Coordinates of C-alpha atoms in Angstrom, one line a residue:
Chain A
M762 CA 72.6 -78.2 -85.8
T763 CA 73.3 -77.1 -82.3
D764 CA 72.2 -74.9 -79.9
D765 CA 75.6 -73.7 -79.9
T766 CA 75.2 -69.3 -78.6
S767 CA 77.7 -67.8 -79.8
G768 CA 76.4 -66.3 -83.0
P769 CA 75.4 -63.0 -83.7
G770 CA 72.9 -63.4 -81.2
R771 CA 74.6 -64.7 -78.4
P772 CA 72.1 -64.2 -75.3
R773 CA 73.6 -61.4 -73.0
P774 CA 72.7 -59.4 -70.2
A775 CA 69.6 -58.0 -71.0
V776 CA 66.7 -55.6 -68.4
R777 CA 63.0 -55.6 -68.5
L778 CA 61.5 -53.0 -67.5
I779 CA 57.4 -52.8 -66.7
C780 CA 56.2 -49.4 -67.0
T781 CA 53.6 -48.1 -66.0
A782 CA 52.0 -44.5 -68.0
D783 CA 49.1 -42.4 -66.4
G784 CA 48.4 -38.9 -66.1
D785 CA 51.9 -38.2 -64.2
G786 CA 54.3 -39.5 -66.7
V787 CA 55.7 -43.1 -67.2
R788 CA 57.8 -45.0 -63.8
V789 CA 58.9 -48.0 -63.7
V790 CA 57.3 -50.7 -62.1
S791 CA 59.4 -53.7 -61.7
R792 CA 63.1 -54.7 -63.6
R793 CA 64.1 -57.7 -63.9
R794 CA 67.8 -58.6 -65.2
L795 CA 67.7 -61.8 -67.5
T796 CA 70.3 -63.9 -70.2
K797 CA 68.5 -63.0 -73.2
V798 CA 68.9 -62.0 -77.1
V799 CA 67.9 -58.7 -78.1
P800 CA 66.6 -57.8 -81.2
P801 CA 69.3 -55.7 -82.8
S802 CA 69.6 -52.1 -82.8
E803 CA 69.0 -49.8 -85.1
P804 CA 71.8 -47.5 -86.5
L805 CA 73.8 -45.6 -84.0
E806 CA 75.2 -43.0 -86.8
D807 CA 76.2 -40.9 -84.4
P808 CA 76.2 -41.4 -80.6
E809 CA 77.4 -38.3 -79.3
S810 CA 74.2 -36.7 -80.6
G811 CA 70.7 -37.0 -80.7
T812 CA 68.2 -38.4 -83.5
A813 CA 64.6 -36.6 -82.3
E814 CA 65.3 -33.5 -84.4
Q815 CA 66.1 -35.8 -87.4
W816 CA 63.4 -38.9 -87.0
S817 CA 60.0 -39.4 -86.9
G818 CA 58.9 -42.3 -84.8
F819 CA 58.9 -43.3 -81.5
W820 CA 61.8 -45.3 -79.9
L821 CA 63.9 -46.6 -77.2
E822 CA 67.4 -45.6 -76.5
V823 CA 70.0 -46.9 -74.2
R824 CA 72.0 -43.8 -73.0
D825 CA 74.6 -44.2 -70.8
E826 CA 75.5 -41.4 -68.3
R827 CA 76.6 -39.3 -70.8
E828 CA 73.9 -39.5 -72.9
R829 CA 75.7 -41.1 -75.6
V830 CA 73.2 -43.5 -77.5
R831 CA 74.5 -47.6 -76.8
Y832 CA 71.1 -49.2 -78.2
R833 CA 68.3 -47.8 -80.2
R834 CA 65.1 -49.7 -81.2
V835 CA 62.0 -48.4 -82.6
V836 CA 59.0 -49.8 -80.9
A837 CA 55.4 -49.4 -81.2
D838 CA 54.7 -46.0 -79.2
P839 CA 53.0 -47.1 -75.8
L840 CA 52.1 -43.8 -74.7
S841 CA 50.2 -42.4 -78.0
G842 CA 47.0 -43.2 -76.8
E843 CA 45.6 -44.4 -79.6
V844 CA 44.6 -48.6 -80.6
E845 CA 44.2 -50.0 -84.0
V846 CA 40.8 -52.0 -83.8
P847 CA 40.6 -55.1 -87.0
G848 CA 37.6 -54.4 -89.4
G849 CA 37.3 -57.5 -90.4
D850 CA 38.1 -56.6 -94.5
G851 CA 41.9 -56.2 -93.6
S852 CA 41.4 -52.2 -92.7
F853 CA 41.8 -50.9 -89.3
T854 CA 39.7 -48.2 -87.3
R855 CA 42.0 -46.3 -84.8
R856 CA 40.6 -45.2 -81.3
A857 CA 41.6 -43.2 -78.6
S858 CA 42.2 -45.8 -75.6
A859 CA 39.2 -45.4 -72.8
R860 CA 42.2 -46.2 -70.2
A861 CA 43.6 -43.6 -67.9
S862 CA 46.5 -45.6 -67.5
A863 CA 49.2 -48.4 -69.9
T864 CA 50.9 -51.1 -68.5
F865 CA 54.1 -52.1 -71.1
A866 CA 57.3 -54.0 -71.0
L867 CA 60.3 -53.2 -73.0
L868 CA 63.4 -55.3 -73.1
V869 CA 66.6 -53.7 -73.5
P870 CA 70.5 -54.9 -73.0
D871 CA 72.0 -54.6 -70.1
L872 CA 75.3 -52.9 -70.6
P873 CA 77.9 -52.1 -68.3
D874 CA 78.2 -48.5 -69.1
A875 CA 74.3 -47.9 -69.7
D876 CA 72.4 -45.4 -67.0
H877 CA 68.7 -45.1 -68.9
V878 CA 66.2 -46.4 -71.0
S879 CA 65.0 -42.9 -73.1
L880 CA 61.5 -43.0 -74.5
V881 CA 61.9 -40.4 -77.6
R882 CA 59.2 -39.6 -80.1
G883 CA 60.3 -37.5 -83.2
G884 CA 58.2 -35.0 -85.3
A885 CA 54.6 -34.3 -84.2
A886 CA 52.3 -37.5 -82.8
P887 CA 49.5 -37.8 -85.1
T888 CA 47.3 -38.5 -81.8
A889 CA 44.2 -38.3 -80.6
P890 CA 43.1 -35.4 -79.2
D891 CA 40.9 -36.4 -76.5
A892 CA 44.3 -39.1 -75.6
A893 CA 44.0 -40.4 -72.1
F894 CA 48.2 -39.5 -71.4
A895 CA 49.8 -36.1 -71.6
L896 CA 52.4 -37.5 -73.2
A897 CA 50.0 -38.7 -76.2
E898 CA 51.7 -35.3 -78.0
S899 CA 54.8 -34.8 -76.4
T900 CA 57.7 -35.0 -78.4
G901 CA 61.6 -35.5 -78.0
E902 CA 62.4 -37.4 -75.1
V903 CA 59.1 -38.1 -73.4
A904 CA 59.9 -40.6 -70.5
R905 CA 63.5 -41.7 -69.1
L906 CA 63.7 -44.6 -67.1
P907 CA 66.1 -45.6 -64.9
L908 CA 68.2 -48.7 -65.5
H909 CA 69.4 -49.4 -61.9
E910 CA 67.3 -49.4 -58.6
E911 CA 66.5 -45.7 -57.6
A912 CA 65.4 -44.7 -53.7
P913 CA 61.8 -45.0 -53.9
A914 CA 60.7 -41.3 -54.1
G915 CA 56.5 -40.4 -53.7
N916 CA 54.2 -43.3 -54.7
A917 CA 57.2 -44.7 -57.0
D918 CA 57.9 -48.4 -55.7
P919 CA 60.0 -49.9 -57.6
Q920 CA 60.8 -53.8 -57.4
E921 CA 64.0 -55.1 -58.7
G922 CA 62.9 -58.2 -60.2
P923 CA 64.8 -61.4 -59.3
Chain B
M1057 CA 35.3 -59.5 -63.5
T1058 CA 39.3 -59.8 -61.9
T1059 CA 41.7 -62.1 -61.5
Q1060 CA 39.2 -63.6 -59.2
D1061 CA 37.6 -65.1 -61.5
G1062 CA 39.8 -67.9 -62.9
Q1063 CA 43.1 -69.2 -62.7
V1064 CA 46.6 -69.8 -63.9
V1065 CA 46.6 -73.4 -64.7
R1066 CA 50.0 -74.0 -66.4
A1067 CA 52.3 -72.5 -69.3
V1068 CA 53.1 -75.4 -71.8
K1069 CA 55.8 -75.1 -74.2
V1070 CA 54.2 -75.9 -77.6
I1071 CA 56.7 -74.7 -80.0
D1072 CA 60.4 -75.7 -78.7
R1073 CA 63.3 -75.0 -80.7
G1074 CA 65.4 -74.1 -77.7
D1075 CA 66.6 -73.0 -75.3
S1076 CA 64.5 -69.4 -74.7
A1077 CA 67.3 -67.3 -73.6
A1078 CA 68.8 -67.5 -77.5
R1079 CA 64.7 -67.6 -78.9
F1080 CA 62.4 -65.6 -79.8
D1081 CA 59.7 -66.7 -77.6
L1082 CA 56.1 -65.9 -78.6
V1083 CA 53.3 -66.3 -76.0
V1084 CA 49.5 -67.0 -75.9
L1085 CA 47.6 -66.4 -74.0
S1086 CA 43.8 -67.1 -73.5
E1087 CA 40.8 -65.5 -72.2
G1088 CA 37.6 -66.5 -71.5
Y1089 CA 38.2 -69.6 -71.6
T1090 CA 36.4 -71.9 -68.5
R1091 CA 38.7 -74.7 -67.2
T1092 CA 36.6 -77.1 -69.1
E1093 CA 37.1 -75.6 -72.4
I1094 CA 40.8 -75.5 -70.9
D1095 CA 41.0 -78.9 -70.3
S1096 CA 38.4 -79.9 -72.8
G1097 CA 41.8 -78.5 -75.4
V1098 CA 39.7 -76.0 -77.4
F1099 CA 42.2 -72.9 -76.4
A1100 CA 45.2 -75.7 -77.4
T1101 CA 42.8 -76.5 -80.8
D1102 CA 43.4 -72.1 -80.9
V1103 CA 46.7 -72.3 -80.6
D1104 CA 48.1 -74.7 -83.0
G1105 CA 45.3 -73.0 -85.7
L1106 CA 47.4 -69.6 -85.0
V1107 CA 50.9 -71.0 -85.3
A1108 CA 49.8 -73.1 -88.7
A1109 CA 48.3 -69.8 -89.9
V1110 CA 52.1 -67.6 -88.9
F1111 CA 54.2 -70.6 -90.1
A1112 CA 52.2 -70.6 -93.2
A1113 CA 52.6 -66.6 -93.5
E1114 CA 55.9 -65.4 -95.4
P1115 CA 58.9 -65.0 -94.2
F1116 CA 57.7 -67.1 -91.0
D1117 CA 57.5 -69.9 -93.5
E1118 CA 61.5 -70.4 -93.7
P1119 CA 62.7 -73.2 -92.2
E1120 CA 65.4 -71.7 -90.8
I1121 CA 62.8 -68.5 -89.2
Q1122 CA 60.9 -71.0 -87.8
Q1123 CA 64.1 -72.5 -86.2
A1124 CA 64.2 -68.9 -84.5
I1125 CA 60.9 -69.2 -82.6
N1126 CA 59.9 -70.9 -79.6
V1127 CA 55.5 -70.4 -79.1
W1128 CA 54.3 -70.9 -75.2
R1129 CA 50.6 -71.1 -74.6
I1130 CA 49.8 -69.9 -71.3
D1131 CA 46.3 -71.9 -70.2
V1132 CA 44.1 -69.6 -68.4
A1133 CA 41.0 -70.4 -67.3
S1134 CA 38.3 -68.1 -66.6
T1135 CA 34.7 -68.5 -64.6
E1136 CA 32.9 -67.9 -67.4
S1137 CA 33.2 -67.9 -71.2
G1138 CA 33.2 -65.1 -73.5
A1139 CA 33.8 -61.4 -72.6
D1140 CA 31.7 -58.8 -71.4
D1141 CA 29.5 -56.9 -74.5
P1142 CA 28.1 -53.6 -73.6
P1143 CA 24.6 -52.7 -74.8
E1144 CA 24.2 -50.6 -77.4
V1145 CA 23.6 -47.1 -76.6
R1146 CA 21.6 -44.3 -78.5
R1147 CA 22.1 -40.7 -78.0
R1148 CA 21.3 -37.6 -79.6
P1149 CA 23.4 -34.6 -77.7
D1150 CA 22.9 -32.3 -80.5
P1151 CA 19.4 -31.9 -82.0
T1152 CA 20.6 -31.3 -85.0
K1153 CA 22.5 -34.0 -86.0
P1154 CA 22.3 -37.9 -86.6
E1155 CA 21.8 -40.1 -83.3
I1156 CA 25.7 -41.4 -82.3
V1157 CA 25.1 -45.3 -81.5
D1158 CA 27.8 -46.1 -79.1
C1159 CA 28.4 -50.2 -79.0
E1160 CA 26.3 -50.9 -82.0
N1161 CA 24.2 -54.2 -82.1
G1162 CA 26.2 -55.2 -78.4
A1163 CA 24.9 -58.6 -76.6
D1164 CA 24.1 -57.1 -73.5
T1165 CA 26.2 -59.3 -71.8
T1166 CA 28.9 -60.2 -68.9
S1167 CA 31.3 -62.6 -68.4
D1168 CA 33.2 -63.5 -65.3
T1169 CA 36.9 -63.5 -67.4
Y1170 CA 40.1 -63.5 -65.9
F1171 CA 41.3 -60.3 -68.1
D1172 CA 38.5 -59.2 -67.9
A1173 CA 37.8 -59.2 -71.7
T1174 CA 35.2 -56.7 -72.7
F1175 CA 34.1 -55.2 -76.3
C1176 CA 33.3 -51.7 -76.3
G1177 CA 36.2 -50.4 -74.7
D1178 CA 36.1 -47.2 -75.4
G1179 CA 32.8 -46.7 -75.1
K1180 CA 31.8 -46.2 -78.2
L1181 CA 33.0 -48.8 -80.8
R1182 CA 31.7 -52.4 -80.1
R1183 CA 34.6 -53.8 -82.2
L1184 CA 37.0 -52.5 -79.3
L1185 CA 38.6 -56.0 -77.5
T1186 CA 40.3 -54.7 -74.6
V1187 CA 42.2 -56.6 -71.2
N1188 CA 43.9 -55.7 -68.1
S1189 CA 47.2 -55.4 -70.0
A1190 CA 48.7 -55.3 -66.7
T1191 CA 47.5 -58.7 -65.5
V1192 CA 48.4 -59.7 -69.0
L1193 CA 52.0 -58.5 -68.0
E1194 CA 52.3 -60.2 -64.4
V1195 CA 51.3 -63.9 -65.5
V1196 CA 53.5 -63.5 -68.5
E1197 CA 56.6 -62.6 -66.7
D1198 CA 55.5 -64.9 -64.0
R1199 CA 55.0 -68.2 -66.6
V1200 CA 57.1 -67.0 -69.2
P1201 CA 60.1 -64.8 -67.7
L1202 CA 62.2 -65.2 -71.2
W1203 CA 59.2 -64.2 -73.4
D1204 CA 59.8 -61.6 -76.0
V1205 CA 55.9 -60.7 -77.6
A1206 CA 52.5 -62.3 -75.7
M1207 CA 49.1 -61.3 -77.5
V1208 CA 45.6 -63.0 -75.8
V1209 CA 43.4 -64.8 -78.0
V1210 CA 39.9 -64.6 -76.4
N1211 CA 36.6 -66.9 -76.5
T1212 CA 34.4 -65.4 -78.4
T1213 CA 33.7 -65.8 -82.1
V1214 CA 32.6 -61.8 -82.4
R1215 CA 34.6 -59.7 -84.4
G1216 CA 37.0 -57.8 -82.3
G1217 CA 40.4 -56.8 -80.9
S1218 CA 42.8 -54.2 -80.3
G1219 CA 46.8 -53.4 -81.1
G1220 CA 49.0 -51.1 -82.2
G1221 CA 51.1 -50.5 -79.0
G1222 CA 50.2 -53.0 -76.2
I1223 CA 49.8 -56.5 -76.2
P1224 CA 47.6 -57.6 -79.3
V1225 CA 44.4 -58.7 -77.9
L1226 CA 42.4 -61.2 -80.9
S1227 CA 39.0 -62.8 -81.2
K1228 CA 38.6 -65.7 -82.7
S1229 CA 37.0 -63.9 -85.7
S1230 CA 37.3 -65.0 -88.9
D1231 CA 40.3 -62.5 -89.4
M1232 CA 42.3 -63.7 -86.1
H1233 CA 45.4 -64.9 -87.7
E1234 CA 45.8 -62.7 -90.3
V1235 CA 45.2 -59.7 -87.3
A1236 CA 48.1 -61.5 -85.3
L1237 CA 50.5 -60.9 -88.2
H1238 CA 49.6 -58.0 -88.8
E1239 CA 50.3 -57.1 -84.5
L1240 CA 53.6 -59.1 -85.0
G1241 CA 54.8 -56.5 -87.3
H1242 CA 54.4 -53.9 -85.1
A1243 CA 54.9 -55.7 -81.5
A1244 CA 58.0 -57.5 -82.4
F1245 CA 60.1 -55.7 -85.8
G1246 CA 58.8 -52.0 -85.0
L1247 CA 57.1 -51.9 -88.6
A1248 CA 54.7 -48.6 -88.8
D1249 CA 51.3 -48.6 -90.1
E1250 CA 50.9 -48.3 -93.6
Y1251 CA 47.3 -47.3 -94.0
E1252 CA 46.2 -43.9 -94.9
Y1253 CA 43.5 -42.5 -92.1
R1254 CA 40.8 -40.6 -91.0
V1255 CA 39.2 -37.7 -92.0
G1256 CA 38.7 -38.3 -96.1
C1257 CA 39.1 -41.8 -96.0
A1258 CA 36.5 -44.4 -96.9
F1259 CA 36.4 -45.9 -93.4
D1260 CA 37.2 -42.9 -90.9
G1261 CA 34.3 -42.8 -89.3
T1262 CA 35.6 -41.2 -86.5
A1263 CA 36.0 -37.3 -85.8
L1264 CA 40.3 -37.7 -84.3
D1265 CA 41.0 -34.9 -85.8
P1266 CA 40.3 -31.8 -87.9
P1267 CA 39.7 -32.1 -91.6
G1268 CA 42.8 -32.2 -93.0
Q1269 CA 45.4 -32.9 -90.3
Q1270 CA 46.0 -36.0 -92.4
D1271 CA 46.3 -34.7 -95.5
R1272 CA 49.8 -34.2 -95.9
Y1273 CA 52.5 -35.6 -93.3
P1274 CA 54.9 -32.6 -92.7
V1275 CA 57.8 -33.2 -93.8
A1276 CA 60.0 -31.2 -91.4
N1277 CA 59.0 -33.8 -89.1
G1278 CA 61.9 -35.6 -90.7
E1279 CA 62.6 -39.4 -92.3
P1280 CA 60.4 -41.8 -90.3
M1281 CA 62.7 -44.4 -88.4
E1282 CA 60.7 -47.2 -89.2
P1283 CA 62.3 -49.7 -92.1
N1284 CA 58.9 -49.0 -94.2
V1285 CA 57.6 -46.1 -94.5
T1286 CA 59.8 -42.5 -96.1
I1287 CA 59.4 -39.4 -97.0
E1288 CA 62.6 -39.6 -99.4
T1289 CA 62.1 -39.7 -102.6
D1290 CA 65.2 -39.9 -104.5
R1291 CA 65.9 -43.3 -106.0
D1292 CA 68.9 -43.4 -104.6
K1293 CA 68.6 -42.4 -100.9
V1294 CA 65.3 -44.3 -100.4
K1295 CA 65.9 -46.6 -98.1
W1296 CA 65.1 -49.7 -99.5
R1297 CA 66.4 -48.7 -103.0
H1298 CA 67.9 -52.1 -102.9
L1299 CA 64.5 -53.6 -103.5
I1300 CA 63.3 -51.2 -106.4
A1301 CA 63.8 -52.8 -109.9
T1302 CA 65.5 -49.9 -112.7
A1303 CA 61.9 -49.8 -114.6
T1304 CA 59.7 -48.8 -111.5
D1305 CA 59.3 -45.3 -111.3
V1306 CA 60.0 -43.5 -108.2
P1307 CA 57.6 -42.7 -107.0
T1308 CA 55.4 -45.5 -108.1
T1309 CA 52.1 -43.5 -107.1
R1310 CA 51.1 -40.5 -106.2
N1311 CA 47.6 -39.5 -104.2
A1312 CA 45.9 -37.2 -106.6
D1313 CA 43.7 -35.4 -104.1
C1314 CA 45.4 -35.3 -100.9
A1315 CA 42.4 -34.6 -99.2
K1316 CA 41.2 -38.1 -99.4
C1317 CA 42.7 -41.6 -99.3
D1318 CA 43.5 -42.8 -102.6
T1319 CA 41.8 -44.6 -104.6
Q1320 CA 44.1 -45.3 -107.3
V1321 CA 43.8 -49.4 -108.5
S1322 CA 47.7 -49.9 -108.5
P1323 CA 49.6 -49.5 -111.8
V1324 CA 51.8 -51.9 -111.4
P1325 CA 52.2 -55.4 -110.8
A1326 CA 51.2 -57.1 -106.9
G1327 CA 54.5 -56.6 -105.0
T1328 CA 56.2 -54.4 -107.5
V1329 CA 58.3 -52.7 -105.0
G1330 CA 58.6 -48.9 -105.4
L1331 CA 57.2 -45.8 -103.7
F1332 CA 53.7 -45.7 -103.4
D1333 CA 51.7 -42.5 -102.0
G1334 CA 50.0 -42.2 -98.2
A1335 CA 51.0 -44.4 -95.3
R1336 CA 51.2 -43.9 -91.5
Y1337 CA 47.7 -42.6 -91.6
F1338 CA 48.8 -40.0 -94.2
H1339 CA 47.1 -39.5 -97.5
C1340 CA 50.2 -38.0 -98.9
D1341 CA 54.4 -37.3 -99.1
V1342 CA 55.0 -40.4 -97.0
Y1343 CA 55.4 -43.6 -99.0
R1344 CA 54.8 -47.2 -98.2
P1345 CA 57.1 -49.6 -100.4
V1346 CA 54.4 -51.6 -102.1
F1347 CA 51.3 -51.0 -103.4
D1348 CA 49.7 -52.8 -100.6
C1349 CA 51.2 -55.0 -98.0
R1350 CA 50.1 -56.9 -94.4
M1351 CA 51.2 -53.6 -92.6
R1352 CA 48.2 -51.3 -94.8
S1353 CA 45.5 -53.9 -94.8
S1354 CA 46.0 -57.2 -92.6
N1355 CA 44.7 -59.5 -95.2
Q1356 CA 47.6 -59.3 -97.5
P1357 CA 51.1 -60.4 -96.9
F1358 CA 54.0 -58.6 -96.1
C1359 CA 55.8 -57.1 -98.6
P1360 CA 59.7 -57.8 -99.1
V1361 CA 60.9 -54.6 -97.1
C1362 CA 58.9 -55.6 -94.2
Q1363 CA 59.8 -59.4 -95.0
E1364 CA 63.8 -57.9 -94.9
R1365 CA 63.4 -56.6 -91.3
I1366 CA 61.7 -59.8 -89.9
R1367 CA 64.1 -61.6 -90.8
E1368 CA 66.6 -59.3 -90.3
T1369 CA 65.6 -59.2 -86.3
L1370 CA 64.9 -63.1 -85.9
R1371 CA 68.6 -64.0 -87.7
F1372 CA 70.1 -62.5 -84.4
Y1373 CA 67.6 -65.3 -82.8
V1374 CA 68.5 -68.4 -84.9
P1375 CA 70.7 -71.0 -83.9
R1376 CA 74.4 -70.8 -85.8
R1377 CA 74.8 -73.3 -88.0
K1378 CA 77.7 -75.5 -86.8
S1379 CA 80.2 -75.8 -89.7
P1380 CA 80.2 -78.9 -91.0
V1381 CA 84.0 -79.0 -91.4
D1382 CA 86.5 -78.2 -88.5
F1383 CA 90.0 -78.1 -88.0
T1384 CA 93.0 -78.5 -85.9
V1385 CA 96.7 -77.2 -85.7
I1386 CA 99.3 -80.2 -84.4
T1387 CA 101.9 -78.1 -85.2
S1388 CA 103.2 -74.3 -86.1
V1389 CA 106.7 -74.1 -85.7
R1390 CA 110.0 -75.8 -88.0
N1391 CA 110.3 -79.1 -87.0
H1392 CA 113.8 -80.2 -88.2
F1393 CA 114.2 -84.4 -88.2
G1394 CA 117.0 -86.3 -88.6
D1395 CA 121.0 -86.6 -87.3
E1396 CA 122.5 -83.2 -88.6
S1397 CA 121.3 -80.7 -85.9
A1398 CA 122.8 -77.5 -87.9
S1399 CA 122.1 -78.4 -90.9
L1400 CA 118.3 -77.5 -91.6
P1401 CA 116.4 -74.5 -89.7
G1402 CA 114.1 -74.9 -87.2
V1403 CA 113.8 -77.0 -84.1
F1404 CA 116.0 -80.0 -83.9
V1405 CA 113.9 -82.9 -82.6
G1406 CA 115.8 -85.9 -84.0
A1407 CA 115.2 -89.0 -85.5
S1408 CA 111.2 -89.0 -84.4
K1409 CA 108.7 -87.5 -83.0
E1410 CA 104.7 -88.5 -81.8
F1411 CA 102.2 -85.7 -82.1
T1412 CA 99.4 -85.6 -80.3
F1413 CA 96.1 -84.2 -80.6
D1414 CA 92.4 -83.9 -80.6
C1415 CA 89.4 -84.0 -83.5
P1416 CA 86.1 -82.2 -81.1
G1417 CA 83.5 -83.4 -83.0
I1418 CA 85.1 -85.3 -85.3
D1419 CA 82.4 -87.9 -87.9
P1420 CA 85.0 -90.8 -87.9
N1421 CA 83.5 -92.1 -90.9
K1422 CA 84.6 -89.2 -93.0
D1423 CA 87.7 -88.5 -95.2
A1424 CA 89.9 -85.6 -93.5
V1425 CA 92.8 -84.3 -94.9
L1426 CA 96.2 -83.5 -93.8
T1427 CA 98.4 -80.8 -95.1
L1428 CA 101.4 -79.9 -94.2
Q1429 CA 105.0 -77.6 -95.3
A1430 CA 108.0 -79.9 -96.2
L1431 CA 111.5 -78.5 -96.8
S1432 CA 114.2 -81.1 -97.8
V1433 CA 112.1 -84.7 -97.9
D1434 CA 115.0 -87.3 -99.9
S1435 CA 113.5 -90.0 -98.6
E1436 CA 110.6 -91.6 -99.9
K1437 CA 111.3 -94.6 -96.2
N1438 CA 110.6 -91.8 -93.8
V1439 CA 108.0 -93.2 -91.6
F1440 CA 104.5 -90.8 -91.5
R1441 CA 101.4 -92.4 -89.2
L1442 CA 99.1 -91.7 -88.1
N1443 CA 96.8 -93.7 -85.5
D1444 CA 100.0 -96.5 -86.5
R1445 CA 98.1 -96.2 -89.9
V1446 CA 100.2 -95.1 -92.6
I1447 CA 98.8 -92.5 -93.9
F1448 CA 98.0 -92.8 -98.1
G1449 CA 101.3 -91.8 -100.0
D1450 CA 103.5 -91.4 -97.2
L1451 CA 105.3 -88.3 -96.7
P1452 CA 106.0 -86.9 -100.4
K1453 CA 109.8 -86.1 -101.4
T1454 CA 110.6 -82.5 -101.9
T1455 CA 112.6 -80.8 -104.2
S1456 CA 115.9 -80.4 -104.2
T1457 CA 116.2 -76.8 -104.6
A1458 CA 117.8 -75.5 -102.2
G1459 CA 115.3 -73.0 -100.3
G1460 CA 112.1 -74.8 -101.8
W1461 CA 109.4 -75.8 -99.1
S1462 CA 106.8 -77.5 -101.0
A1463 CA 103.1 -78.1 -99.6
Q1464 CA 101.8 -81.6 -99.1
N1465 CA 97.5 -81.8 -99.0
L1466 CA 97.4 -86.4 -98.2
L1467 CA 94.3 -88.4 -97.8
V1468 CA 93.7 -89.5 -93.9
T1469 CA 91.3 -92.4 -95.2
P1470 CA 88.1 -93.2 -93.1
G1471 CA 88.2 -95.1 -89.4
T1472 CA 91.6 -93.4 -88.9
L1473 CA 90.6 -90.5 -86.4
R1474 CA 89.4 -90.2 -82.9
P1475 CA 87.8 -87.6 -81.6
R1476 CA 90.5 -87.6 -78.8
G1477 CA 94.5 -89.0 -78.4
N1478 CA 95.1 -89.0 -81.9
V1479 CA 99.0 -89.4 -82.8
L1480 CA 100.9 -88.4 -85.7
H1481 CA 104.5 -90.1 -85.6
V1482 CA 107.2 -88.6 -87.9
E1483 CA 110.3 -90.7 -88.4
A1484 CA 113.7 -90.1 -90.1
R1485 CA 114.9 -92.8 -92.3
T1486 CA 117.5 -93.5 -95.4
T1487 CA 117.0 -94.0 -98.7
S1488 CA 116.5 -97.5 -97.7
G1489 CA 114.1 -97.5 -95.4
S1490 CA 117.1 -98.1 -92.2
T1491 CA 117.0 -96.2 -89.0
S1492 CA 120.3 -96.5 -89.2
G1493 CA 123.3 -94.8 -91.3
N1494 CA 122.3 -91.8 -93.0
I1495 CA 119.1 -90.5 -92.1
D1496 CA 117.1 -88.3 -94.1
D1497 CA 117.5 -84.6 -92.6
F1498 CA 113.8 -82.6 -93.1
V1499 CA 111.9 -80.4 -91.5
I1500 CA 108.4 -80.0 -91.5
D1501 CA 106.2 -77.0 -90.2
N1502 CA 102.7 -76.2 -89.8
I1503 CA 100.5 -79.4 -90.1
V1504 CA 97.2 -79.0 -90.0
L1505 CA 94.3 -81.4 -90.1
F1506 CA 91.1 -80.5 -91.6
Y1507 CA 88.2 -83.2 -90.8
K1508 CA 84.5 -83.3 -91.3
T1509 CA 82.0 -83.0 -87.9
S1510 CA 78.8 -85.0 -87.2

C-alpha cells in the first residue's frame, strides 16, 4: 500500500463554505480553500438543464456562470427546519427545530469554471409547518452561494479563509 | 453556558490512515466533559468505543474501507459535566383537551458547557438534545481543517440526541453507536430516512402535519434523488435492480392502509432486496430496498443498497493500491547489430551497444522478465548481458524465414537488477563467438523489462 494520491480520489482544489440560514435566507460566512478529496458527484446526465422538476430531495450543485451543472451531490437538508431525535428502540421522532438560525458546512470541488453553489430542493418538502425557516418549504433553487468573494453587502461579511 | 465555560484542549488523530487531504476524516468532539474527565481519558474511552462500533458495522468492517477513514477526537473541556436538562412543564391551554407535558421527566438541572448542550431543545421533547452548531463548526474548522464529518458526544447517559441535517449530537445512552451510524448515513452519504412517520404511525405523537398529508408520496414530485428510496415500480428501472433476485416480487410489499404505517411482517427473509412500500416519512407509494435497514431502524444493519452507496463514496478515499508489478521500456526502436548496415531494417548500431535504464521501486530479490522482438539472430554466441551477468538462455536464435520476427521472453534471475543504473549489453559475434570475421547481423526492437515492486 502507498499514500500515492493519483487514484480516483486524488486530492484536488476544494472549497468549504460555512453558511448560516435564518429568516433572511442563506449567506456565506466563510470560504476556506483546501486541497482535499471530495465525495463523487451524482450523475450529470444533462448539465444544460435543471433537475428540480425531475427529482425530489435536496442536493447541492456547483454551477458555472452559464448555469451548467459541474458537480452534484445529495446532502441532508440543512434548511428543512426539522431534526430527528432517536427514540431508543431504533425509531426516530421528527421535530421542528426551535432555533431561529442554522449554521452548516458544505464541501465542494473548486472547479476552474465554477461560479456558485446552488442548494436545490426538488418536489414538495415534507416539512413542519412551524419550521423556523421560510426556506423550509421552498422548492427549486432555494439558495445561491457565490464561490468567490463578493463585495460586502448589507450585513453580509464574507471572509475568505486561509 | 457558552465558550466561556471551558476550553478547547487538543485535537488527537485517533485513527491515522494517511494524509487527511486524501482520506475521509471523521471528527468527534466532546461536550460536557470536565477537564478532569478529559485528562483521565473518559472521552478518549468513549471515542474508542464509538470507533470500534463503527468499524464493526458493515460495510465499515471491510479492511479496504477502513483504510479510507481517519478519526479525530477534539478534546473540549467544559466547566461542568453533562447538559442542561430543563424541568418538566405541564400545561392545559385548552381545557377540553388532555394536559400537555413539555420536557417530560426533565431533571431541572443546568450545566455550564462549552457548546451549550441542552435537552428539550425545542422546549417540548426532552430527548431532543442540541448544541450550538456554529461553535462546533468554528472549533472543527480551527483544529481539523480537512474534516469531512463531525459529530458531538455529550457526557450524559440520559437518552437523547439530534441529527438529520446538521451536526449529529449523541448522548452516551445505550443506542449511541447505532444512532451514530444512522446519522453518518445522512451526513456523509446522502442516504434518506426509510421510516414512515407521523399521523397514523404508532410512534407519531406529534402533530407536525394534518392527517393524510403523509399518507401517499406525491408521485408528481418525481423520483427521489437519494440512492435508497424510489417511486419506480418497474423492476427493470429500479435503481437497485442489480441487487434484486429474479425470484423476488416487485413490489415486494404494499401497505394495505395508507392512512397508517405498515404493520405487516416481512414476507421475505431478512436482508432480501426488493421494493418495500413506505419510506422517507410517507406511508405509501415510495419504496425502500429492504424490509428493515439502519436508515429505517437504527438498530438494524445497513442494507446492501446503503452499503453500496457507502462503498461508492469511500472508494474515493481508499489509498490507491500500488501495482505489485511495474515495467520499464528499455528501447522502442529497431537496433541493428552487426557489420552490414544495409542488410537489415532499423537504426544501424554497429557491433555493440549498452542500454542504461532504471527500475524504480524494484524488489531486486524477485524474478523479472525481459521481453523483446528479434529479427535474424543466427549466432548462439552473441553477447546478451544484464549488469555483467549472462541472461539465462542468452539471445535465442530466430527462425531463418525472411522477414520473420520472433518474440522472446527471458527470465532475469533474482539479484541481477537494481533500482537505478542498470546496463543491458548487446554485442554481435560470429557463430563461434569471435569478435572478428563474419559477425552476426540482427535486429532487436521493443525491449521491455517487467519486474516486481516492493
